[in-house]
Amino acid sequence: MREVLSKFLTEKVNLDDSVYVFSGDHGYALFDDLRYKFPYNFINVGVSEQAMVGYAAGMAKEGMRPIVYGLSAFIPIRVLEFIKMDVCYESLPVIFLGDGAGLVYATLGPSHQCSEDISSLRSVPNITILSPADNSEMSACLEYAYSQESPVYIRIGKADKIQIHSNAKISLKPELIPINTHPSSICIVATGSMLDVGSELSNKYKLSLFSAPFIHPLNIERVFDQIKSFDTVVTLEEHSSVGGLGSIIAEIVSDRPELKKIRVQRIGISNRFTKYCGSYEYAIQEHGLDYETIEKHLINLKLI
């Protein structure tokens, strides 16, 4: 996914010299090719993320296409007010890239972990939120973001966990992407890094599986049509279970009381700080997002 991002940035600057890439002192190897070929289109503002958003907003107002990169704990969390007022208030075409979302930077502790970016951003008007799971989804999300004339945030989680689409070209729409279809009463809707666990469960227990690279704003009628035949929807996300994908699906279901009740089982990061610093794998296990823990949880609930 990072290689796709690096290639995309260089190609877009080559085709469109109004594209400028900002970094808050992060991602040097990611930008090596861009900095070598187009040094004037890469701007490292240093540890000054709030100012970086302001610079991007001003350049967007002048007709340029800024792309703002940072760790998700900083972009969007540290700069949320600036995204809201400088960019979203005027619906400016700025792309925000939040890298290392979820528990990727587990070794650096809660200051660098980010489980609240979706929930924080989706209540801000005029911004689209995307969450790719593999190379194909990443490419589709980048192209979609570049085609928009309004703010877009792309959430980049663990970048090397799964290749689900076999490099197929995806046309991104504000709905779910069917991955596996089985005659089951339970379906799994997973986003980002959790698609690998969803795929394992789907294959083992013959459950229908959807990927959700498009998080917000969804086509509610279309998504409801995709899940309405199931008795239970299990959501998987490396994001807080409060306010993320699971909450979005639960809201869609609860707003349709005239139809049959669908159970939504949300599985995400516990609504607490990670207790200990450790590896990514350790943090995933602490929050119960590893395959074995999720499988046992669903068995206890008599869902599988």
mmCIF file of C-alpha atoms in Angstrom:
data_model
loop_
_atom_site.group_PDB
_atom_site.id
_atom_site.type_symbol
_atom_site.label_atom_id
_atom_site.label_comp_id
_atom_site.label_asym_id
_atom_site.label_seq_id
_atom_site.Cartn_x
_atom_site.Cartn_y
_atom_site.Cartn_z
ATOM 1 C CA MET A 1 0.000 0.000 0.000
ATOM 2 C CA ARG A 2 2.840 2.416 0.784
ATOM 3 C CA GLU A 3 4.478 1.633 -2.556
ATOM 4 C CA VAL A 4 1.180 2.380 -4.307
ATOM 5 C CA LEU A 5 0.982 5.683 -2.430
ATOM 6 C CA SER A 6 4.568 6.659 -3.264
ATOM 7 C CA LYS A 7 4.071 5.889 -6.952
ATOM 8 C CA PHE A 8 0.738 7.738 -7.037
ATOM 9 C CA LEU A 9 2.219 10.925 -5.575
ATOM 10 C CA THR A 10 5.116 10.999 -8.047
ATOM 11 C CA GLU A 11 2.866 10.286 -11.029
ATOM 12 C CA LYS A 12 0.316 12.930 -10.084
ATOM 13 C CA VAL A 13 2.963 15.619 -9.608
ATOM 14 C CA ASN A 14 4.453 14.648 -12.976
ATOM 15 C CA LEU A 15 1.057 15.070 -14.653
ATOM 16 C CA ASP A 16 -0.135 18.065 -12.653
ATOM 17 C CA ASP A 17 2.374 20.566 -11.294
ATOM 18 C CA SER A 18 -0.336 22.112 -9.110
ATOM 19 C CA VAL A 19 -0.090 19.065 -6.811
ATOM 20 C CA TYR A 20 1.972 19.715 -3.686
ATOM 21 C CA VAL A 21 2.721 17.150 -0.994
ATOM 22 C CA PHE A 22 3.117 18.296 2.611
ATOM 23 C CA SER A 23 4.715 16.328 5.413
ATOM 24 C CA GLY A 24 5.025 17.138 9.092
ATOM 25 C CA ASP A 25 8.516 15.656 9.397
ATOM 26 C CA HIS A 26 7.366 12.105 8.622
ATOM 27 C CA GLY A 27 7.626 9.465 5.899
ATOM 28 C CA TYR A 28 11.005 10.279 4.374
ATOM 29 C CA ALA A 29 11.560 6.954 2.572
ATOM 30 C CA LEU A 30 7.988 7.142 1.286
ATOM 31 C CA PHE A 31 8.799 10.417 -0.494
ATOM 32 C CA ASP A 32 12.311 9.613 -1.775
ATOM 33 C CA ASP A 33 11.283 9.289 -5.429
ATOM 34 C CA LEU A 34 9.078 12.392 -5.275
ATOM 35 C CA ARG A 35 11.757 14.518 -3.593
ATOM 36 C CA TYR A 36 14.396 13.408 -6.081
ATOM 37 C CA LYS A 37 12.318 14.096 -9.202
ATOM 38 C CA PHE A 38 10.176 17.038 -8.046
ATOM 39 C CA PRO A 39 11.841 18.676 -5.042
ATOM 40 C CA TYR A 40 9.782 21.873 -5.262
ATOM 41 C CA ASN A 41 6.500 19.957 -4.983
ATOM 42 C CA PHE A 42 7.410 18.351 -1.670
ATOM 43 C CA ILE A 43 7.192 20.609 1.371
ATOM 44 C CA ASN A 44 8.363 19.423 4.793
ATOM 45 C CA VAL A 45 7.000 21.936 7.293
ATOM 46 C CA GLY A 46 8.582 20.184 10.270
ATOM 47 C CA VAL A 47 6.724 19.576 13.516
ATOM 48 C CA SER A 48 4.096 22.164 12.672
ATOM 49 C CA GLU A 49 1.040 20.192 11.625
ATOM 50 C CA GLN A 50 -1.528 22.900 12.416
ATOM 51 C CA ALA A 51 0.276 25.420 10.241
ATOM 52 C CA MET A 52 0.623 22.749 7.544
ATOM 53 C CA VAL A 53 -3.171 22.462 7.267
ATOM 54 C CA GLY A 54 -3.426 26.246 7.017
ATOM 55 C CA TYR A 55 -0.816 26.340 4.242
ATOM 56 C CA ALA A 56 -2.694 23.614 2.357
ATOM 57 C CA ALA A 57 -5.994 25.463 2.703
ATOM 58 C CA GLY A 58 -4.482 28.668 1.337
ATOM 59 C CA MET A 59 -2.923 26.876 -1.624
ATOM 60 C CA ALA A 60 -6.221 25.097 -2.369
ATOM 61 C CA LYS A 61 -7.964 28.490 -2.453
ATOM 62 C CA GLU A 62 -5.400 29.552 -5.077
ATOM 63 C CA GLY A 63 -6.221 26.590 -7.306
ATOM 64 C CA MET A 64 -3.501 24.181 -6.212
ATOM 65 C CA ARG A 65 -4.060 20.545 -5.162
ATOM 66 C CA PRO A 66 -2.415 19.981 -1.767
ATOM 67 C CA ILE A 67 -1.964 16.524 -0.251
ATOM 68 C CA VAL A 68 -1.254 16.538 3.491
ATOM 69 C CA TYR A 69 0.572 13.553 5.035
ATOM 70 C CA GLY A 70 1.150 12.652 8.656
ATOM 71 C CA LEU A 71 0.646 9.969 11.251
ATOM 72 C CA SER A 72 -3.071 9.587 11.950
ATOM 73 C CA ALA A 73 -2.499 10.578 15.574
ATOM 74 C CA PHE A 74 -1.538 13.994 14.169
ATOM 75 C CA ILE A 75 -3.467 14.069 10.858
ATOM 76 C CA PRO A 76 -6.361 14.404 11.659
ATOM 77 C CA ILE A 77 -6.404 14.240 15.465
ATOM 78 C CA ARG A 78 -3.896 16.958 16.407
ATOM 79 C CA VAL A 79 -5.237 19.303 13.732
ATOM 80 C CA LEU A 80 -8.960 18.564 13.907
ATOM 81 C CA GLU A 81 -10.055 22.176 14.457
ATOM 82 C CA PHE A 82 -7.886 23.366 11.571
ATOM 83 C CA ILE A 83 -9.316 20.743 9.236
ATOM 84 C CA LYS A 84 -12.806 21.781 10.338
ATOM 85 C CA MET A 85 -12.428 25.557 9.936
ATOM 86 C CA ASP A 86 -9.648 26.016 7.356
ATOM 87 C CA VAL A 87 -10.625 23.236 4.947
ATOM 88 C CA CYS A 88 -14.065 21.730 5.553
ATOM 89 C CA TYR A 89 -15.856 25.036 6.231
ATOM 90 C CA GLU A 90 -15.159 26.078 2.640
ATOM 91 C CA SER A 91 -15.132 22.487 1.308
ATOM 92 C CA LEU A 92 -11.662 22.872 -0.196
ATOM 93 C CA PRO A 93 -10.099 20.052 -2.263
ATOM 94 C CA VAL A 94 -7.422 18.926 0.198
ATOM 95 C CA ILE A 95 -6.452 15.265 0.560
ATOM 96 C CA PHE A 96 -5.406 14.171 4.050
ATOM 97 C CA LEU A 97 -3.343 10.998 4.477
ATOM 98 C CA GLY A 98 -3.334 9.575 8.001
ATOM 99 C CA ASP A 99 -0.678 6.841 8.172
ATOM 100 C CA GLY A 100 -0.207 4.251 10.906
ATOM 101 C CA ALA A 101 -3.867 4.319 11.946
ATOM 102 C CA GLY A 102 -5.073 2.057 14.709
ATOM 103 C CA LEU A 103 -2.372 0.233 16.663
ATOM 104 C CA VAL A 104 0.440 0.295 14.082
ATOM 105 C CA TYR A 105 2.699 2.450 16.288
ATOM 106 C CA ALA A 106 2.031 0.339 19.371
ATOM 107 C CA THR A 107 5.659 0.550 20.509
ATOM 108 C CA LEU A 108 5.371 4.341 20.872
ATOM 109 C CA GLY A 109 2.398 4.208 23.215
ATOM 110 C CA PRO A 110 -0.991 5.969 23.221
ATOM 111 C CA SER A 111 0.414 9.259 21.914
ATOM 112 C CA HIS A 112 1.056 7.625 18.525
ATOM 113 C CA GLN A 113 -1.799 5.129 18.448
ATOM 114 C CA CYS A 114 -5.017 6.324 16.845
ATOM 115 C CA SER A 115 -8.378 4.671 17.360
ATOM 116 C CA GLU A 116 -10.600 7.753 17.104
ATOM 117 C CA ASP A 117 -9.934 9.336 13.711
ATOM 118 C CA ILE A 118 -13.102 8.081 11.992
ATOM 119 C CA SER A 119 -15.361 8.957 14.926
ATOM 120 C CA SER A 120 -13.771 12.411 15.274
ATOM 121 C CA LEU A 121 -13.931 13.309 11.592
ATOM 122 C CA ARG A 122 -17.273 11.949 10.464
ATOM 123 C CA SER A 123 -19.251 14.513 12.440
ATOM 124 C CA VAL A 124 -17.428 17.324 10.604
ATOM 125 C CA PRO A 125 -19.367 18.429 7.486
ATOM 126 C CA ASN A 126 -18.078 18.180 3.927
ATOM 127 C CA ILE A 127 -15.375 15.503 4.337
ATOM 128 C CA THR A 128 -15.181 12.009 2.864
ATOM 129 C CA ILE A 129 -13.494 9.207 4.848
ATOM 130 C CA LEU A 130 -11.834 6.219 3.146
ATOM 131 C CA SER A 131 -10.138 3.166 4.679
ATOM 132 C CA PRO A 132 -8.358 0.860 2.193
ATOM 133 C CA ALA A 133 -7.353 -2.715 3.029
ATOM 134 C CA ASP A 134 -4.900 -3.613 0.254
ATOM 135 C CA ASN A 135 -3.092 -2.307 -2.842
ATOM 136 C CA SER A 136 -6.180 -2.338 -5.042
ATOM 137 C CA GLU A 137 -8.338 -0.501 -2.521
ATOM 138 C CA MET A 138 -5.525 1.960 -1.843
ATOM 139 C CA SER A 139 -5.205 2.790 -5.531
ATOM 140 C CA ALA A 140 -8.975 3.194 -5.863
ATOM 141 C CA CYS A 141 -9.149 5.444 -2.793
ATOM 142 C CA LEU A 142 -6.316 7.671 -4.033
ATOM 143 C CA GLU A 143 -7.847 8.073 -7.483
ATOM 144 C CA TYR A 144 -11.262 8.778 -5.991
ATOM 145 C CA ALA A 145 -9.816 11.382 -3.602
ATOM 146 C CA TYR A 146 -7.950 13.109 -6.433
ATOM 147 C CA SER A 147 -11.146 13.301 -8.502
ATOM 148 C CA GLN A 148 -13.074 15.122 -5.775
ATOM 149 C CA GLU A 149 -13.475 18.874 -5.367
ATOM 150 C CA SER A 150 -13.926 18.582 -1.599
ATOM 151 C CA PRO A 151 -11.900 17.326 1.398
ATOM 152 C CA VAL A 152 -11.020 13.630 1.634
ATOM 153 C CA TYR A 153 -9.295 11.725 4.446
ATOM 154 C CA ILE A 154 -7.615 8.387 3.671
ATOM 155 C CA ARG A 155 -6.965 6.203 6.706
ATOM 156 C CA ILE A 156 -3.858 4.055 6.228
ATOM 157 C CA GLY A 157 -3.545 1.195 8.709
ATOM 158 C CA LYS A 158 -1.250 -1.832 8.740
ATOM 159 C CA ALA A 159 -0.145 -1.780 5.125
ATOM 160 C CA ASP A 160 1.128 -5.328 4.550
ATOM 161 C CA LYS A 161 -1.460 -7.666 6.035
ATOM 162 C CA ILE A 162 -3.492 -8.931 3.086
ATOM 163 C CA GLN A 163 -3.987 -8.825 -0.676
ATOM 164 C CA ILE A 164 -7.678 -9.557 -1.116
ATOM 165 C CA HIS A 165 -8.416 -8.249 -4.607
ATOM 166 C CA SER A 166 -5.453 -9.809 -6.493
ATOM 167 C CA ASN A 167 -4.480 -6.392 -7.901
ATOM 168 C CA ALA A 168 -7.868 -6.010 -9.564
ATOM 169 C CA LYS A 169 -8.950 -2.523 -10.554
ATOM 170 C CA ILE A 170 -11.760 -1.269 -8.295
ATOM 171 C CA SER A 171 -14.295 1.423 -9.022
ATOM 172 C CA LEU A 172 -14.934 2.979 -5.630
ATOM 173 C CA LYS A 173 -18.536 3.769 -4.673
ATOM 174 C CA PRO A 174 -20.124 4.850 -1.352
ATOM 175 C CA GLU A 175 -21.182 1.291 -0.539
ATOM 176 C CA LEU A 176 -19.767 -2.063 0.548
ATOM 177 C CA ILE A 177 -17.687 -4.294 -1.721
ATOM 178 C CA PRO A 178 -18.787 -7.972 -1.769
ATOM 179 C CA ILE A 179 -15.793 -10.290 -1.257
ATOM 180 C CA ASN A 180 -17.343 -13.695 -0.473
ATOM 181 C CA THR A 181 -20.985 -14.643 -0.963
ATOM 182 C CA HIS A 182 -22.412 -17.588 0.977
ATOM 183 C CA PRO A 183 -25.999 -18.606 1.833
ATOM 184 C CA SER A 184 -25.512 -17.568 5.456
ATOM 185 C CA SER A 185 -27.652 -15.676 7.952
ATOM 186 C CA ILE A 186 -24.540 -13.873 9.204
ATOM 187 C CA CYS A 187 -22.296 -11.533 7.264
ATOM 188 C CA ILE A 188 -19.027 -9.836 8.136
ATOM 189 C CA VAL A 189 -18.296 -6.228 7.227
ATOM 190 C CA ALA A 190 -14.615 -5.420 7.704
ATOM 191 C CA THR A 191 -12.492 -2.393 6.940
ATOM 192 C CA GLY A 192 -8.770 -1.828 6.560
ATOM 193 C CA SER A 193 -6.408 -4.217 8.320
ATOM 194 C CA MET A 194 -9.233 -6.297 9.806
ATOM 195 C CA LEU A 195 -10.203 -7.634 6.396
ATOM 196 C CA ASP A 196 -7.663 -10.441 6.865
ATOM 197 C CA VAL A 197 -9.455 -11.729 9.979
ATOM 198 C CA GLY A 198 -12.786 -11.310 8.222
ATOM 199 C CA SER A 199 -11.496 -13.336 5.274
ATOM 200 C CA GLU A 200 -10.326 -16.189 7.530
ATOM 201 C CA LEU A 201 -13.660 -16.337 9.339
ATOM 202 C CA SER A 202 -15.583 -16.134 6.077
ATOM 203 C CA ASN A 203 -13.645 -18.993 4.513
ATOM 204 C CA LYS A 204 -13.751 -21.236 7.584
ATOM 205 C CA TYR A 205 -17.401 -20.756 8.517
ATOM 206 C CA LYS A 206 -18.839 -19.960 5.068
ATOM 207 C CA LEU A 207 -20.005 -16.480 6.024
ATOM 208 C CA SER A 208 -20.647 -13.714 3.524
ATOM 209 C CA LEU A 209 -17.959 -11.031 3.619
ATOM 210 C CA PHE A 210 -17.967 -7.363 2.625
ATOM 211 C CA SER A 211 -15.091 -4.903 2.570
ATOM 212 C CA ALA A 212 -15.717 -1.280 3.543
ATOM 213 C CA PRO A 213 -13.035 0.987 2.056
ATOM 214 C CA PHE A 214 -15.655 3.739 1.739
ATOM 215 C CA ILE A 215 -16.589 4.761 5.289
ATOM 216 C CA HIS A 216 -18.391 8.109 5.083
ATOM 217 C CA PRO A 217 -20.714 9.382 3.705
ATOM 218 C CA LEU A 218 -22.257 6.118 2.565
ATOM 219 C CA ASN A 219 -25.202 5.603 0.259
ATOM 220 C CA ILE A 220 -27.465 4.490 3.104
ATOM 221 C CA GLU A 221 -30.165 2.947 0.914
ATOM 222 C CA ARG A 222 -27.618 0.965 -1.063
ATOM 223 C CA VAL A 223 -25.807 -0.329 2.049
ATOM 224 C CA PHE A 224 -29.088 -1.309 3.658
ATOM 225 C CA ASP A 225 -30.022 -3.264 0.536
ATOM 226 C CA GLN A 226 -26.680 -5.083 0.780
ATOM 227 C CA ILE A 227 -27.145 -6.219 4.404
ATOM 228 C CA LYS A 228 -30.927 -6.458 4.869
ATOM 229 C CA SER A 229 -31.148 -10.187 4.080
ATOM 230 C CA PHE A 230 -28.905 -11.114 7.022
ATOM 231 C CA ASP A 231 -29.986 -11.729 10.608
ATOM 232 C CA THR A 232 -26.639 -10.595 12.030
ATOM 233 C CA VAL A 233 -23.924 -8.242 10.799
ATOM 234 C CA VAL A 234 -20.505 -8.556 12.452
ATOM 235 C CA THR A 235 -18.312 -5.489 11.959
ATOM 236 C CA LEU A 236 -14.518 -5.667 12.277
ATOM 237 C CA GLU A 237 -12.304 -2.589 12.515
ATOM 238 C CA GLU A 238 -8.951 -1.541 13.934
ATOM 239 C CA HIS A 239 -10.668 1.561 15.262
ATOM 240 C CA SER A 240 -12.595 2.266 18.424
ATOM 241 C CA SER A 241 -15.820 0.309 18.660
ATOM 242 C CA VAL A 242 -17.351 3.716 19.497
ATOM 243 C CA GLY A 243 -18.168 5.878 16.490
ATOM 244 C CA GLY A 244 -16.490 3.880 13.745
ATOM 245 C CA LEU A 245 -17.680 1.403 11.119
ATOM 246 C CA GLY A 246 -19.725 -0.621 13.616
ATOM 247 C CA SER A 247 -21.535 2.470 14.814
ATOM 248 C CA ILE A 248 -22.240 3.538 11.232
ATOM 249 C CA ILE A 249 -23.779 0.160 10.351
ATOM 250 C CA ALA A 250 -25.780 0.154 13.602
ATOM 251 C CA GLU A 251 -27.113 3.625 12.798
ATOM 252 C CA ILE A 252 -28.154 2.545 9.307
ATOM 253 C CA VAL A 253 -30.031 -0.443 10.751
ATOM 254 C CA SER A 254 -31.653 1.468 13.626
ATOM 255 C CA ASP A 255 -32.995 4.122 11.273
ATOM 256 C CA ARG A 256 -35.099 1.480 9.475
ATOM 257 C CA PRO A 257 -37.417 0.230 12.252
ATOM 258 C CA GLU A 258 -40.184 -0.668 9.800
ATOM 259 C CA LEU A 259 -38.148 -3.657 8.596
ATOM 260 C CA LYS A 260 -36.968 -6.720 10.498
ATOM 261 C CA LYS A 261 -34.494 -6.269 13.295
ATOM 262 C CA ILE A 262 -30.907 -6.955 12.287
ATOM 263 C CA ARG A 263 -28.398 -7.617 15.035
ATOM 264 C CA VAL A 264 -25.154 -5.660 14.710
ATOM 265 C CA GLN A 265 -22.190 -7.100 16.602
ATOM 266 C CA ARG A 266 -19.411 -4.497 16.747
ATOM 267 C CA ILE A 267 -15.815 -5.644 17.206
ATOM 268 C CA GLY A 268 -13.131 -2.984 17.420
ATOM 269 C CA ILE A 269 -10.507 -1.461 19.685
ATOM 270 C CA SER A 270 -11.597 -1.350 23.320
ATOM 271 C CA ASN A 271 -12.654 2.121 24.452
ATOM 272 C CA ARG A 272 -9.548 2.552 26.593
ATOM 273 C CA PHE A 273 -5.868 3.317 26.216
ATOM 274 C CA THR A 274 -3.506 0.437 25.519
ATOM 275 C CA LYS A 275 -2.156 -0.675 28.879
ATOM 276 C CA TYR A 276 1.427 -1.564 27.919
ATOM 277 C CA CYS A 277 3.848 -0.593 25.160
ATOM 278 C CA GLY A 278 4.753 -3.523 22.963
ATOM 279 C CA SER A 279 4.691 -4.869 19.452
ATOM 280 C CA TYR A 280 1.797 -4.397 17.054
ATOM 281 C CA GLU A 281 0.893 -8.055 17.502
ATOM 282 C CA TYR A 282 0.831 -7.625 21.281
ATOM 283 C CA ALA A 283 -1.462 -4.579 21.086
ATOM 284 C CA ILE A 284 -3.831 -6.396 18.732
ATOM 285 C CA GLN A 285 -4.081 -9.238 21.253
ATOM 286 C CA GLU A 286 -4.519 -6.870 24.209
ATOM 287 C CA HIS A 287 -7.555 -5.351 22.503
ATOM 288 C CA GLY A 288 -8.890 -8.737 21.410
ATOM 289 C CA LEU A 289 -8.567 -8.170 17.672
ATOM 290 C CA ASP A 290 -6.501 -11.258 16.843
ATOM 291 C CA TYR A 291 -8.189 -14.093 14.974
ATOM 292 C CA GLU A 292 -8.267 -16.554 17.873
ATOM 293 C CA THR A 293 -9.892 -14.105 20.303
ATOM 294 C CA ILE A 294 -12.506 -12.957 17.799
ATOM 295 C CA GLU A 295 -13.322 -16.539 16.822
ATOM 296 C CA LYS A 296 -13.793 -17.520 20.483
ATOM 297 C CA HIS A 297 -15.919 -14.420 21.085
ATOM 298 C CA LEU A 298 -18.235 -15.243 18.189
ATOM 299 C CA ILE A 299 -18.497 -18.871 19.321
ATOM 300 C CA ASN A 300 -19.481 -17.737 22.827
ATOM 301 C CA LEU A 301 -22.150 -15.542 21.274
ATOM 302 C CA LYS A 302 -23.357 -18.592 19.300
ATOM 303 C CA LEU A 303 -22.874 -16.737 16.033
ATOM 304 C CA ILE A 304 -20.567 -19.383 14.551
#
